[in-house]
């Protein structure tokens, strides 16, 4: 038996978490809507447990999203597999989406590009 966490499950969990945080709902609220415990949502978000297709659709409905959006792009155009699984990416995306002022978004993007080199 292999107890390793699958990067695909981590990426899907990260998108679930980012969307949940974007909507400012708790794990308990998401769990209630999806018919699971908040502990199970924690496991999905960390990629510890794999989300079934049926459960993913229930979660997507609560998050006002689609299963396809939560599955996301698993490979970038440059071939950098599972870019969204990198530590901090989901949190950074959620924070960026939370910025309402377009000028502030542009400023943050300029800073990020400057740090990238």
Tab-separated table of C-alpha atoms in Angstrom, residues 11 17 34 40 46 48 56 62 84 87 95 99 101 111 117:
chain	number	residue	atom	x	y	z
A	11	UNK	CA	-4.135	20.331	-6.713
A	17	UNK	CA	-9.907	25.540	-0.585
A	34	UNK	CA	-21.901	18.585	0.671
A	40	UNK	CA	-13.494	15.227	5.570
A	46	UNK	CA	-4.970	18.770	1.911
A	48	UNK	CA	-5.069	13.312	1.930
A	56	UNK	CA	-16.833	16.764	-6.290
A	62	UNK	CA	-22.068	24.476	-2.772
A	84	UNK	CA	-1.361	24.784	-8.675
A	87	UNK	CA	2.932	25.430	-1.736
A	95	UNK	CA	-5.760	36.599	-1.832
A	99	UNK	CA	-8.616	42.306	-4.034
A	101	UNK	CA	-9.613	47.416	-6.575
A	111	UNK	CA	5.458	43.429	-7.787
A	117	UNK	CA	12.975	38.688	-12.589
